[in-house]
Amino acid sequence: MVSRRPRHKELTPREQCIHVARWIPRGLDMFCDLKQVIQVCLLLEQEEVVEDRDPTDEQATIARTNILKNIDDQTRVRYMRTFEYVTDHAPYLGSLIGKKKKRDELTHIIGEMQNMINHTRSEDASRLKSRMGTYAAPVPDKALVNPPIGDDSKSRSKMGFNHPQLGPMLCPAKFLGEFNKDPAEIQAGSLKVTASLWPAYLYPGESPGKDFDPEDIIEGLFRGYLLTRVAKHIFTSPSSALSASVSNGTRPCNAKIHGMSTVEAEHIAYAAVQVRFSLLSFSYLFTLCQARFGISSLDKWKDKDGLFLYSDFYYRITRLIRERRDEEWVDSLLAYFNE
């Protein structure tokens, strides 16, 4: 008897919304506040309507203006991009907007989607944790990261910036020379680590940052081997991370599931944040999670690490790639990830 292939189950309206929510952090906005996105975009639409006719409600106009004046143009564009994607790919959500009788249902769906956005970030970090010792090694076939990193690490004091191999990766590339002389300067606060400084793992070289040029910090940026491997791990498959080509796994990859045909700024930024969070998670999340939760499977994403803000880091990357006037550099970078 020939077995028939099971048909793909058609998603319910709610499942469709949750499916879209899983893609939002990976491909649209890693730190998306969906409720705020919807509220702001509706106000922007109202503003366009009001501009075409005389305002009938002065108080509403003042309230709308007071909210929108705090939203810069870059954020508006990002919000609208997310809003249009969500309402297009999850039409059920769009059908609830503006209907008073459906307000409670809309609030519930938005809450579920936001939970999935947060969960996806943490889930991806959690799945990375067991592989970072391999991905972070320049030539994993010859040697993994040493000392090894993982749940069973006995010496947390040797993780993160204190790790002999991870520390230089996490260090801002411009500080590498000073850091290599005295790693304790990071912990002592002499070298300030903020999102405005590019970490060494973003640059190429057998040891990350080796090819960093302080006179041209844009050269080689986002072409580090660890970033490339993690991007493949997340969007194509773990089996493709160490391969020169994309490996076809037994299950559909995230890119295929969500119709991602090319790598864009948001995908690169998402992978870059996940690299840093995962490398440091072995240090400061270990005591919080241990075996019960898994190192990076917390419900609450830790946005701040000392002076370093992950959201600032993420948006700095997306803005640089999307808005850089050097089109040749942008095209070359995207071609590098899409080859």
mmCIF file of C-alpha atoms in Angstrom, residues 72-75 77-78 81 265-266 315-327 329-330:
data_model
loop_
_atom_site.group_PDB
_atom_site.id
_atom_site.type_symbol
_atom_site.label_atom_id
_atom_site.label_comp_id
_atom_site.label_asym_id
_atom_site.label_seq_id
_atom_site.Cartn_x
_atom_site.Cartn_y
_atom_site.Cartn_z
ATOM 1 C CA ASP A 72 11.320 59.970 14.675
ATOM 2 C CA ASP A 73 11.177 59.332 10.938
ATOM 3 C CA GLN A 74 13.375 56.229 11.083
ATOM 4 C CA THR A 75 11.139 54.646 13.719
ATOM 5 C CA VAL A 77 9.382 53.800 8.671
ATOM 6 C CA ARG A 78 10.300 50.724 10.734
ATOM 7 C CA ARG A 81 7.174 48.183 7.507
ATOM 8 C CA ALA A 265 19.854 44.237 7.146
ATOM 9 C CA GLU A 266 17.497 42.939 9.849
ATOM 10 C CA TYR A 315 19.161 49.428 15.288
ATOM 11 C CA ARG A 316 22.625 50.840 14.665
ATOM 12 C CA ILE A 317 23.355 47.878 12.387
ATOM 13 C CA THR A 318 20.061 48.073 10.483
ATOM 14 C CA ARG A 319 20.395 51.831 9.987
ATOM 15 C CA LEU A 320 23.979 51.540 8.761
ATOM 16 C CA ILE A 321 23.121 48.918 6.144
ATOM 17 C CA ARG A 322 19.824 50.461 5.045
ATOM 18 C CA GLU A 323 20.917 54.085 4.958
ATOM 19 C CA ARG A 324 24.579 54.007 3.947
ATOM 20 C CA ARG A 325 25.160 56.053 0.829
ATOM 21 C CA ASP A 326 27.987 53.816 -0.327
ATOM 22 C CA GLU A 327 25.747 51.514 -2.358
ATOM 23 C CA TRP A 329 29.627 48.578 -0.007
ATOM 24 C CA VAL A 330 26.027 47.639 0.839
#
